[in-house]
Amino acid sequence: MNEHQRSILLHSASRFSPPPGVKLSYGTAGFRADASLLESTVFRVGILAALRSIQTRSVTGLMITASHNQESDNGVKVADPSGGMLSQHWEPFADALTNAADPNTLLQLMDDFATKEKISLEGAYGGEVLLARDTRPSGVFLAEAAKQGITSIMGVSATDMGVMTTPQLHWMVRSRNNGMEASEHNYYDQLSSSFRCLMEYIPQGNRNNIVNDKLIVDGSDGVGGEKLEILKKMLSDLSIDVRNRGDGVLNEGVGADFVQKEKVVPRGFGPVDVGFRCASLDGDADRLVYFSIQSNSNKIVLVDGDKILSLFALFIKEQLNILTEEENGKVNKSYQARLGVVQTAYANGASTHYLKQLGLEVVFTPTGVKYLHEKASEYDIGIYFEANGHGTILFSESFLCWLEGKNNELSSTSKGSEQPKAALRLLAVSKLINQAVGDSLSGLLLVEAILKHMGWSMLIWNELYHDLPSKQLKVKVVDRTAVSTANAETVVVRPVGIQDAINAETAKYPQGRCFIRPSGTEDVIRVYAEASSQEAADSLANSVARLVDRFLGFNATE
Ligand code: NG1
Ligand code: ZN
């Protein structure tokens, strides 16, 4: 790098010293920690996002959020030019950059990386980073640090989008790089118009059956509630009551993570809501779960990411079947779209069984949307979801091209038949669903559209299959990196011996399944157990948590 660039960086980096003794790592959701520890990290991630923009000659994104974590935490992650997560081969550089002890070490790292990755630091290319934050108060000073980091790279500008949901920012990055307009209004416009298109093609028979009761949404007191308020004004076929719009404490007793893990009624909901369709978003609105409230109880019936995935898969399969159905005595075989479903070990066993029995190809990846997203992109239509409600649908360019062509051909030759409608529905889904990243707002509109299409209540949807009872626990350990896993996190390879002990415990329970893995976002080992009854799942999870403590806990002797 030239002297001018060097002096700009030395000057700005000296104002953002890393807190002593803190080592952070770019996990499944970027860097996360108590907000007070993050200023220098966010500054340095600003630098990283700028370098990535220069290297790819494209717009990148920087999002400041700690999603479902408590309000005092914050985090930062980079959106790649595709709108997806930062390319994995940049993660070690992110770690090294954030943990560099002083400005000179930082510059040396940058020099080495820039040479290796052929990134010009001479200001020759005008890069751009879109920057946004969730509603956490700490986001304000962290966004300033990010701007300083981005603009300390010559030729790169920071465009502050203000308060956005994580998926909105990813959508904007993707749209900008596809040469499309990418304002917040464009986002609402695309979602609402594709939703209207799906409404238009609801089968005649189901029109009278329309599910017209209102939907109540828990905004987790985060950014999702206020954005949904804007979006809902653009929809005429849907009545939405938004609760927890930001007047209470973010993620405290509310939100998708709370609802999915605790399975109890979130704050702001009560007995008057019994019988209604309810949904919860998380703090940055990239997760979505549905639920209904049981009468005379604070328990909920949870309709999680696995069931949203099943609903989407069912609908898409139905449209594909219509498109390839026999017409005039011959099967339309012009395009065999590969439809794939991607899950993680957290997917309820009953959902996997259901999807396979529909004849779908189901594959597994480790936890973390970057893995699911990558796998899903191998299909013409790849649907992925984590049980916690994070997921989306990806369409291949070649399939969308074929669909456009099919639509043009059919609209002239088969007017009024179901085939052109199926093509239009799939095209509308590809526009409604956020293909950059899981998005609770677009996911919610797709769920609502499909329920109306099917003429289903939430009760019928929930009956697609019955979840096996499950239990999740977390165990604090001395060093979570002591655990390493294989086979999409279903088998522990280190520490030696623990997997045999888990197997022996699991074998005691009918339909038992259990695995452990180190969390990528918290300093804990997570335990997941499934069995034929809730008592059995609880008991299996507890026994395995004790095993984890014995092998890795603070009193472990090995
Ligand atoms: P970790 O902390 O690695 O389990 C959690 C979620 C992931 C993913 C990330 C990112 C569970 C069990 N894990 O990761 O699925 O969503 O956060 O937000 O829900
Ligand atoms: Zn989130």
XYZ file of N, CA and C in Angstrom, residues 7-233:
681
model
N -0.686 6.074 6.045
C -0.830 7.073 7.117
C -2.307 7.257 7.505
N -3.217 7.155 6.524
C -4.656 7.253 6.878
C -5.009 6.130 7.852
N -4.552 4.910 7.494
C -4.900 3.750 8.316
C -4.275 3.817 9.707
N -3.006 4.217 9.745
C -2.334 4.284 11.060
C -3.055 5.281 11.960
N -3.458 6.378 11.355
C -4.132 7.417 12.128
C -5.489 6.918 12.644
N -6.311 6.330 11.754
C -7.645 5.926 12.206
C -7.586 4.714 13.133
N -6.680 3.759 12.808
C -6.609 2.555 13.645
C -6.166 2.882 15.062
N -5.370 3.938 15.210
C -4.890 4.256 16.561
C -6.036 4.746 17.455
N -7.154 5.122 16.835
C -8.298 5.578 17.650
C -9.210 4.421 18.071
N -8.957 3.222 17.542
C -9.805 2.072 17.880
C -8.945 0.894 18.348
N -8.528 0.949 19.627
C -7.678 -0.131 20.135
C -8.521 -1.294 20.603
N -8.106 -2.527 20.310
C -8.881 -3.673 20.797
C -8.780 -3.796 22.320
N -9.865 -4.211 22.990
C -9.784 -4.354 24.445
C -8.774 -5.441 24.801
N -7.915 -5.203 25.788
C -6.876 -6.178 26.085
C -7.463 -7.521 26.543
N -6.827 -8.587 26.111
C -7.224 -9.918 26.589
C -8.472 -10.489 25.941
N -9.076 -9.782 24.981
C -10.301 -10.309 24.358
C -9.944 -10.881 22.983
N -10.330 -12.143 22.782
C -10.066 -12.773 21.483
C -11.409 -13.152 20.870
N -11.690 -12.646 19.686
C -12.992 -12.943 19.072
C -12.803 -13.792 17.818
N -13.864 -14.509 17.498
C -13.763 -15.317 16.280
C -15.035 -15.159 15.430
N -14.825 -15.119 14.098
C -15.929 -14.890 13.153
C -16.733 -16.187 13.044
N -17.772 -16.310 13.856
C -18.525 -17.562 13.955
C -19.629 -17.668 12.922
N -20.656 -18.487 13.236
C -21.741 -18.722 12.277
C -22.487 -17.434 11.943
N -22.368 -16.419 12.811
C -23.102 -15.176 12.562
C -22.179 -13.972 12.696
N -20.955 -14.097 12.247
C -20.003 -12.993 12.343
C -19.434 -12.904 13.756
N -19.050 -11.682 14.165
C -18.534 -11.487 15.524
C -19.685 -11.093 16.427
N -19.719 -11.686 17.604
C -20.725 -11.271 18.600
C -20.090 -11.197 19.974
N -20.461 -10.179 20.744
C -19.937 -10.040 22.107
C -20.723 -8.932 22.802
N -20.377 -8.679 24.054
C -20.957 -7.532 24.730
C -20.582 -6.288 23.900
N -21.551 -5.393 23.701
C -21.330 -4.260 22.790
C -20.117 -3.421 23.186
N -19.830 -3.359 24.485
C -18.729 -2.508 24.948
C -17.365 -3.004 24.446
N -17.324 -4.269 23.973
C -16.045 -4.833 23.524
C -15.842 -4.742 22.014
N -16.823 -4.158 21.319
C -16.840 -4.373 19.867
C -16.371 -3.222 18.981
N -16.072 -2.062 19.566
C -15.820 -0.902 18.704
C -14.665 -1.136 17.717
N -13.542 -1.659 18.247
C -12.400 -1.840 17.332
C -12.699 -2.953 16.330
N -13.447 -3.972 16.772
C -13.806 -5.059 15.850
C -14.647 -4.533 14.698
N -15.638 -3.701 15.021
C -16.517 -3.179 13.970
C -15.720 -2.266 13.023
N -14.830 -1.466 13.575
C -13.954 -0.625 12.735
C -13.184 -1.507 11.744
N -12.631 -2.594 12.267
C -11.798 -3.464 11.421
C -12.647 -4.255 10.421
N -13.860 -4.615 10.814
C -14.746 -5.299 9.851
C -15.139 -4.316 8.749
N -15.195 -3.034 9.095
C -15.420 -2.002 8.064
C -14.311 -2.057 7.022
N -13.064 -2.177 7.498
C -11.921 -2.299 6.586
C -12.086 -3.542 5.714
N -12.460 -4.637 6.380
C -12.596 -5.912 5.668
C -13.661 -5.830 4.568
N -14.813 -5.239 4.910
C -15.905 -5.134 3.926
C -15.464 -4.268 2.740
N -14.641 -3.257 3.040
C -14.136 -2.388 1.967
C -13.183 -3.164 1.054
N -12.304 -3.963 1.656
C -11.356 -4.751 0.856
C -12.100 -5.758 -0.023
N -13.126 -6.342 0.557
C -13.918 -7.329 -0.201
C -14.617 -6.640 -1.383
N -15.055 -5.410 -1.162
C -15.696 -4.651 -2.237
C -14.696 -4.374 -3.357
N -13.473 -3.989 -2.966
C -12.447 -3.722 -3.990
C -12.133 -5.000 -4.758
N -11.944 -6.090 -4.019
C -11.544 -7.333 -4.680
C -12.594 -7.818 -5.676
N -13.862 -7.696 -5.283
C -14.929 -8.256 -6.119
C -15.496 -7.230 -7.097
N -14.988 -5.990 -7.024
C -15.519 -4.922 -7.881
C -17.034 -4.821 -7.743
N -17.525 -4.997 -6.526
C -18.976 -5.028 -6.297
C -19.293 -4.354 -4.971
N -20.574 -4.147 -4.762
C -21.025 -3.596 -3.480
C -21.042 -4.722 -2.450
N -20.563 -4.445 -1.234
C -20.698 -5.421 -0.143
C -21.540 -4.781 0.960
N -21.855 -5.557 2.002
C -22.689 -5.034 3.078
C -22.062 -5.264 4.438
N -22.410 -4.409 5.389
C -21.945 -4.602 6.763
C -23.144 -4.400 7.676
N -23.489 -5.436 8.418
C -24.669 -5.380 9.283
C -24.248 -5.431 10.745
N -24.775 -4.493 11.524
C -24.489 -4.466 12.958
C -25.711 -4.992 13.698
N -25.590 -6.198 14.222
C -26.704 -6.823 14.938
C -26.193 -7.986 15.770
N -26.903 -8.293 16.849
C -26.647 -9.552 17.562
C -27.941 -10.352 17.590
N -28.768 -10.142 16.553
C -29.932 -10.990 16.316
C -30.782 -11.226 17.578
N -30.848 -12.488 18.000
C -31.720 -12.845 19.131
C -31.021 -12.720 20.475
N -29.750 -12.336 20.505
C -29.049 -12.203 21.788
C -29.649 -11.056 22.611
N -29.258 -11.010 23.891
C -29.756 -9.936 24.754
C -29.334 -8.561 24.224
N -30.080 -7.541 24.681
C -29.902 -6.203 24.119
C -28.498 -5.640 24.299
N -27.835 -6.008 25.423
C -26.510 -5.433 25.687
C -25.428 -6.014 24.772
N -25.721 -7.136 24.108
C -24.769 -7.683 23.135
C -24.910 -6.937 21.814
N -23.902 -7.045 20.997
C -24.058 -6.635 19.613
C -23.164 -7.507 18.742
N -23.139 -7.244 17.473
C -22.346 -8.090 16.580
C -22.192 -7.419 15.246
N -21.348 -8.022 14.417
C -21.140 -7.452 13.090
C -20.841 -8.569 12.110
N -21.448 -8.467 10.928
C -21.149 -9.453 9.887
C -21.154 -8.781 8.522
N -20.511 -9.458 7.584
C -20.357 -8.898 6.241
C -21.259 -9.646 5.269
N -21.917 -8.904 4.390
C -22.687 -9.530 3.314
C -21.835 -9.494 2.049
N -21.681 -10.655 1.441
C -20.908 -10.777 0.197
C -21.690 -10.170 -0.973
N -21.046 -9.939 -2.115
C -21.756 -9.340 -3.253
C -23.020 -10.087 -3.667
N -23.058 -11.412 -3.477
C -24.261 -12.178 -3.838
C -25.415 -11.868 -2.886
N -25.127 -11.213 -1.774
C -26.144 -10.983 -0.739
C -26.077 -12.056 0.339
N -25.257 -13.086 0.091
C -25.087 -14.159 1.085
C -24.036 -13.780 2.130
N -23.653 -14.799 2.910
C -22.658 -14.570 3.957
C -21.260 -14.381 3.342
N -20.378 -13.786 4.109
C -18.989 -13.582 3.684
C -18.373 -14.918 3.254
N -17.672 -14.890 2.146
C -17.001 -16.097 1.656
C -16.158 -16.710 2.787
N -16.294 -18.031 2.955
C -15.652 -18.666 4.117
C -14.132 -18.523 4.117
N -13.538 -18.381 2.913
C -12.075 -18.330 2.932
C -11.549 -16.984 3.444
N -12.450 -16.024 3.670
C -12.048 -14.752 4.271
C -12.153 -14.782 5.803
N -12.777 -15.801 6.351
C -13.007 -15.808 7.804
C -11.713 -15.795 8.632
N -10.692 -16.598 8.247
C -9.449 -16.539 9.040
C -8.839 -15.136 9.024
N -8.968 -14.424 7.885
C -8.457 -13.054 7.800
C -9.260 -12.146 8.747
N -10.570 -12.367 8.803
C -11.414 -11.578 9.714
C -10.945 -11.779 11.156
N -10.657 -13.021 11.516
C -10.179 -13.314 12.879
C -8.851 -12.613 13.154
N -7.926 -12.762 12.200
C -6.601 -12.182 12.398
C -6.699 -10.661 12.501
N -7.518 -10.068 11.645
C -7.660 -8.611 11.610
C -8.201 -8.092 12.943
N -9.259 -8.737 13.427
C -9.889 -8.221 14.653
C -9.003 -8.419 15.873
N -8.181 -9.469 15.846
C -7.361 -9.759 17.032
C -5.959 -9.143 16.963
N -5.651 -8.415 15.876
C -4.322 -7.789 15.765
C -4.141 -6.788 16.912
N -3.012 -6.914 17.617
C -2.849 -6.158 18.862
C -2.674 -4.654 18.659
N -2.041 -4.242 17.535
C -1.766 -2.807 17.367
C -1.844 -2.422 15.884
N -1.868 -1.119 15.582
C -2.032 -0.678 14.185
C -0.953 -1.212 13.240
N 0.286 -1.338 13.703
C 1.334 -1.820 12.790
C 1.102 -3.275 12.397
N 0.696 -4.089 13.381
C 0.395 -5.500 13.074
C -0.779 -5.552 12.098
N -1.756 -4.688 12.332
C -2.942 -4.636 11.468
C -2.524 -4.347 10.013
N -1.665 -3.350 9.854
C -1.234 -2.978 8.504
C -0.436 -4.091 7.829
N 0.392 -4.750 8.616
C 1.191 -5.849 8.066
C 0.266 -6.965 7.537
N -0.746 -7.283 8.362
C -1.719 -8.315 7.969
C -2.417 -7.933 6.668
N -2.796 -6.654 6.597
C -3.501 -6.180 5.402
C -2.613 -6.260 4.177
N -1.365 -5.855 4.351
C -0.411 -5.916 3.234
C -0.276 -7.342 2.721
N -0.067 -8.268 3.659
C 0.129 -9.677 3.272
C -1.110 -10.209 2.563
N -2.272 -9.915 3.138
C -3.519 -10.448 2.576
C -3.788 -9.836 1.201
N -3.549 -8.524 1.107
C -3.805 -7.838 -0.165
C -2.906 -8.408 -1.267
N -1.670 -8.725 -0.919
C -0.761 -9.307 -1.921
C -1.271 -10.685 -2.324
N -1.597 -11.489 -1.314
C -2.043 -12.864 -1.589
C -3.326 -12.866 -2.429
N -4.241 -11.984 -2.098
C -5.554 -11.977 -2.765
C -5.624 -11.004 -3.949
N -4.470 -10.418 -4.273
C -4.395 -9.465 -5.401
C -5.423 -8.339 -5.263
N -5.410 -7.699 -4.093
C -6.317 -6.577 -3.865
C -5.502 -5.289 -3.964
N -5.928 -4.394 -4.836
C -5.177 -3.155 -5.001
C -5.567 -2.161 -3.900
N -4.555 -1.677 -3.196
C -4.837 -0.697 -2.140
C -4.389 0.699 -2.562
N -4.480 0.978 -3.842
C -4.007 2.270 -4.338
C -5.165 3.235 -4.601
N -6.368 2.836 -4.231
C -7.514 3.727 -4.417
C -8.000 3.790 -5.858
N -7.526 2.822 -6.695
C -7.859 2.880 -8.116
C -9.321 2.520 -8.387
N -9.884 1.665 -7.534
C -11.270 1.258 -7.774
C -12.180 1.849 -6.689
N -13.271 2.450 -7.095
C -14.191 3.028 -6.119
C -15.148 1.977 -5.590
N -14.833 1.432 -4.452
C -15.706 0.423 -3.843
C -16.827 1.069 -3.052
N -17.802 0.259 -2.650
C -18.899 0.785 -1.838
C -19.380 -0.275 -0.868
N -19.623 0.142 0.361
C -20.156 -0.769 1.370
C -21.478 -0.199 1.884
N -22.543 -1.006 1.816
C -23.821 -0.597 2.410
C -23.788 -1.002 3.881
N -24.219 -0.080 4.717
C -24.073 -0.293 6.152
C -25.444 -0.152 6.810
N -25.780 -1.075 7.712
C -27.053 -0.936 8.441
C -26.906 -1.510 9.835
N -27.888 -1.209 10.676
C -27.861 -1.701 12.058
C -29.270 -2.033 12.494
N -29.364 -2.873 13.550
C -30.683 -3.137 14.122
C -30.995 -2.047 15.150
N -31.981 -2.261 16.019
C -32.424 -1.166 16.894
C -31.641 -1.062 18.208
N -30.607 -1.890 18.395
C -29.848 -1.804 19.647
C -29.235 -0.398 19.794
N -29.345 0.197 20.998
C -28.775 1.542 21.178
C -27.285 1.587 20.837
N -26.548 0.504 21.149
C -25.108 0.507 20.871
C -24.807 0.554 19.378
N -25.818 0.263 18.550
C -25.616 0.277 17.094
C -25.184 1.642 16.596
N -25.573 2.705 17.310
C -25.272 4.058 16.839
C -23.765 4.310 16.843
N -23.096 4.051 17.977
C -21.651 4.324 17.993
C -20.880 3.265 17.200
N -21.426 2.061 17.136
C -20.735 1.026 16.352
C -20.816 1.344 14.844
N -21.934 1.921 14.412
C -22.055 2.285 12.991
C -21.019 3.361 12.649
N -20.759 4.262 13.594
C -19.730 5.285 13.367
C -18.368 4.632 13.173
N -18.078 3.628 14.039
C -16.792 2.925 13.929
C -16.696 2.218 12.574
N -17.810 1.633 12.142
C -17.811 0.932 10.848
C -17.495 1.904 9.716
N -18.136 3.090 9.767
C -17.904 4.101 8.720
C -16.437 4.502 8.669
N -15.862 4.688 9.861
C -14.440 5.065 9.919
C -13.583 3.987 9.270
N -13.917 2.730 9.543
C -13.153 1.616 8.973
C -13.282 1.571 7.461
N -14.521 1.682 6.979
C -14.762 1.589 5.532
C -14.040 2.720 4.793
N -14.203 3.943 5.320
C -13.676 5.101 4.584
C -12.174 5.298 4.804
N -11.582 4.482 5.674
C -10.125 4.597 5.794
C -9.432 3.817 4.676
N -10.210 3.167 3.825
C -9.637 2.547 2.619
C -9.908 3.490 1.445
N -8.863 3.964 0.832
C -8.989 4.982 -0.215
C -9.883 4.519 -1.357
N -10.811 5.388 -1.756
C -11.675 5.087 -2.893
C -12.951 4.352 -2.524
N -13.083 3.945 -1.257
C -14.291 3.187 -0.886
C -15.233 4.085 -0.089
N -16.520 4.054 -0.448
C -17.479 4.880 0.290
C -18.413 4.010 1.125
N -18.914 4.610 2.200
C -19.868 3.916 3.074
C -21.233 4.545 2.845
N -22.233 3.713 2.515
C -23.590 4.235 2.369
C -24.406 3.756 3.550
N -24.777 4.697 4.407
C -25.474 4.328 5.645
C -26.968 4.183 5.372
N -27.480 2.956 5.478
C -28.895 2.702 5.225
C -29.719 2.875 6.505
N -29.051 3.147 7.624
C -29.773 3.371 8.883
C -30.232 2.059 9.508
N -31.409 2.110 10.143
C -31.929 0.912 10.821
C -32.658 0.041 9.798
N -32.191 -1.190 9.647
C -32.768 -2.152 8.686
C -32.804 -3.527 9.333
N -33.624 -4.406 8.768
C -33.517 -5.806 9.185
C -32.278 -6.370 8.486
N -31.712 -7.432 9.054
C -30.556 -8.064 8.400
C -30.906 -8.467 6.963
N -32.043 -9.154 6.750
C -32.348 -9.560 5.367
C -32.574 -8.390 4.413
N -33.060 -7.253 4.906
C -33.210 -6.098 4.010
C -31.848 -5.679 3.476
N -30.852 -5.616 4.376
C -29.526 -5.195 3.927
C -28.969 -6.187 2.906
N -29.106 -7.482 3.201
C -28.593 -8.500 2.261
C -29.308 -8.391 0.909
N -30.602 -8.147 0.966
C -31.402 -7.998 -0.267
C -30.892 -6.806 -1.083
N -30.603 -5.716 -0.378
C -30.137 -4.507 -1.071
C -28.792 -4.739 -1.755
N -27.901 -5.441 -1.050
C -26.584 -5.729 -1.629
C -26.765 -6.575 -2.888
N -27.567 -7.618 -2.776
C -27.809 -8.508 -3.925
C -28.421 -7.739 -5.097
N -29.442 -6.924 -4.793
C -30.127 -6.187 -5.857
C -29.187 -5.199 -6.533
N -28.419 -4.475 -5.725
C -27.481 -3.505 -6.305
C -26.532 -4.179 -7.285
N -26.026 -5.356 -6.872
C -25.070 -6.044 -7.738
C -25.728 -6.706 -8.941
N -27.059 -6.848 -8.896
C -27.774 -7.361 -10.067
C -28.249 -6.213 -10.952
N -27.788 -5.017 -10.633
C -28.131 -3.853 -11.450
C -29.548 -3.366 -11.229
N -30.144 -3.761 -10.108
C -31.523 -3.330 -9.858
C -31.550 -2.207 -8.832
N -32.682 -1.519 -8.806
C -32.833 -0.489 -7.776
C -32.976 -1.174 -6.428
N -32.439 -0.578 -5.394
C -32.364 -1.315 -4.141
C -32.691 -0.450 -2.928
N -33.709 0.400 -3.062
C -34.082 1.203 -1.907
C -34.988 0.379 -1.004
N -35.269 0.889 0.175
C -36.172 0.186 1.077
C -37.552 0.083 0.430
N -37.930 1.142 -0.283
C -39.239 1.118 -0.931
C -39.292 0.019 -2.001
N -38.201 -0.147 -2.758
C -38.160 -1.201 -3.776
C -38.378 -2.568 -3.139
N -37.805 -2.739 -1.953
C -37.953 -4.013 -1.229
C -39.429 -4.275 -0.919
N -40.099 -3.287 -0.336
C -41.526 -3.479 0.011
C -42.361 -3.700 -1.244
N -41.968 -2.982 -2.281
C -42.704 -3.058 -3.530
C -42.623 -4.469 -4.128
N -41.407 -5.022 -4.125
C -41.227 -6.372 -4.688
C -42.006 -7.413 -3.868
N -41.920 -7.289 -2.538
C -42.621 -8.262 -1.689
C -44.132 -8.152 -1.866
N -44.647 -6.927 -1.833
C -46.104 -6.790 -1.868
C -46.656 -7.139 -3.249
N -45.922 -6.809 -4.332
C -46.493 -7.123 -5.644
C -46.450 -8.624 -5.920
N -45.400 -9.312 -5.477
C -45.366 -10.767 -5.722
C -46.390 -11.479 -4.824
N -46.643 -10.921 -3.649
C -47.689 -11.490 -2.781
C -49.055 -11.349 -3.470
N -49.303 -10.167 -4.023
C -50.586 -9.944 -4.722
C -50.738 -10.906 -5.891
N -49.630 -11.171 -6.575
C -49.673 -12.090 -7.713
C -50.088 -13.492 -7.231
N -49.539 -13.931 -6.118
C -49.919 -15.258 -5.585
C -51.392 -15.285 -5.195
N -51.874 -14.176 -4.659
C -53.295 -14.086 -4.254
C -54.213 -14.220 -5.479
N -53.737 -13.629 -6.589
C -54.541 -13.625 -7.807
C -54.751 -15.031 -8.353
N -53.763 -15.919 -8.114
C -53.836 -17.257 -8.701
C -54.232 -18.335 -7.704
N -54.956 -17.951 -6.668
C -55.488 -18.950 -5.741
C -56.533 -19.785 -6.496
N -56.461 -21.123 -6.400
C -57.416 -21.939 -7.144
C -58.859 -21.575 -6.791
N -59.710 -21.595 -7.817
C -61.125 -21.215 -7.635
C -61.754 -21.878 -6.410
N -61.550 -23.205 -6.316
C -62.203 -23.989 -5.270
C -61.872 -23.505 -3.864
N -60.690 -22.914 -3.711
C -60.267 -22.508 -2.367
C -60.586 -21.051 -2.049
N -61.112 -20.347 -3.027
C -61.359 -18.923 -2.799
C -62.363 -18.685 -1.676
N -63.400 -19.567 -1.668
C -64.419 -19.371 -0.634
C -63.938 -19.852 0.722
N -62.901 -20.651 0.637
C -62.366 -21.271 1.839
C -61.308 -20.388 2.497
N -61.236 -19.153 1.994
C -60.091 -18.313 2.345
C -59.926 -18.121 3.856
N -58.680 -18.238 4.289
C -58.346 -18.096 5.704
C -58.271 -16.595 5.968
N -59.378 -16.021 6.447
C -59.350 -14.562 6.515
C -59.277 -14.002 7.939
N -58.965 -14.886 8.901
C -58.792 -14.351 10.246
C -57.462 -13.624 10.340
N -57.311 -12.829 11.379
C -56.090 -12.016 11.398
C -54.882 -12.803 11.924
N -53.749 -12.291 11.545
C -52.476 -12.850 11.994
C -51.906 -11.884 13.033
N -51.436 -12.439 14.171
C -50.833 -11.568 15.190
C -49.328 -11.831 15.215
N -48.540 -10.770 15.066
C -47.092 -10.949 14.955
C -46.349 -10.310 16.130
N -45.465 -11.111 16.725
C -44.592 -10.646 17.804
C -43.281 -10.160 17.159
N -43.026 -8.864 17.234
C -41.843 -8.279 16.584
C -40.577 -8.354 17.412
N -40.633 -9.043 18.561
C -39.459 -9.230 19.425
C -38.890 -7.907 19.963
N -39.683 -6.853 19.896
C -39.237 -5.517 20.280
C -37.985 -5.094 19.523
N -37.898 -5.583 18.281
C -36.735 -5.247 17.445
C -37.169 -4.520 16.194
N -36.340 -4.629 15.176
C -36.544 -3.853 13.963
C -37.689 -4.401 13.091
N -37.990 -5.700 13.234
C -38.977 -6.336 12.350
C -40.372 -5.743 12.465
N -40.782 -5.411 13.702
C -42.131 -4.902 13.930
C -42.391 -3.618 13.169
N -41.442 -2.674 13.286
C -41.660 -1.374 12.617
C -41.648 -1.530 11.095
N -40.840 -2.458 10.592
C -40.795 -2.662 9.133
C -42.080 -3.342 8.652
N -42.592 -4.267 9.460
C -43.825 -4.949 9.075
C -45.006 -3.968 9.055
N -44.977 -2.990 9.959
C -46.014 -1.949 9.959
C -46.056 -1.233 8.604
N -44.876 -0.972 8.033
C -44.820 -0.291 6.730
C -45.338 -1.225 5.636
N -44.841 -2.469 5.669
C -45.195 -3.436 4.631
C -46.693 -3.734 4.614
N -47.270 -3.854 5.808
C -48.679 -4.288 5.860
C -49.623 -3.262 5.223
N -49.206 -2.013 5.200
C -50.039 -0.973 4.567
C -50.134 -1.187 3.059
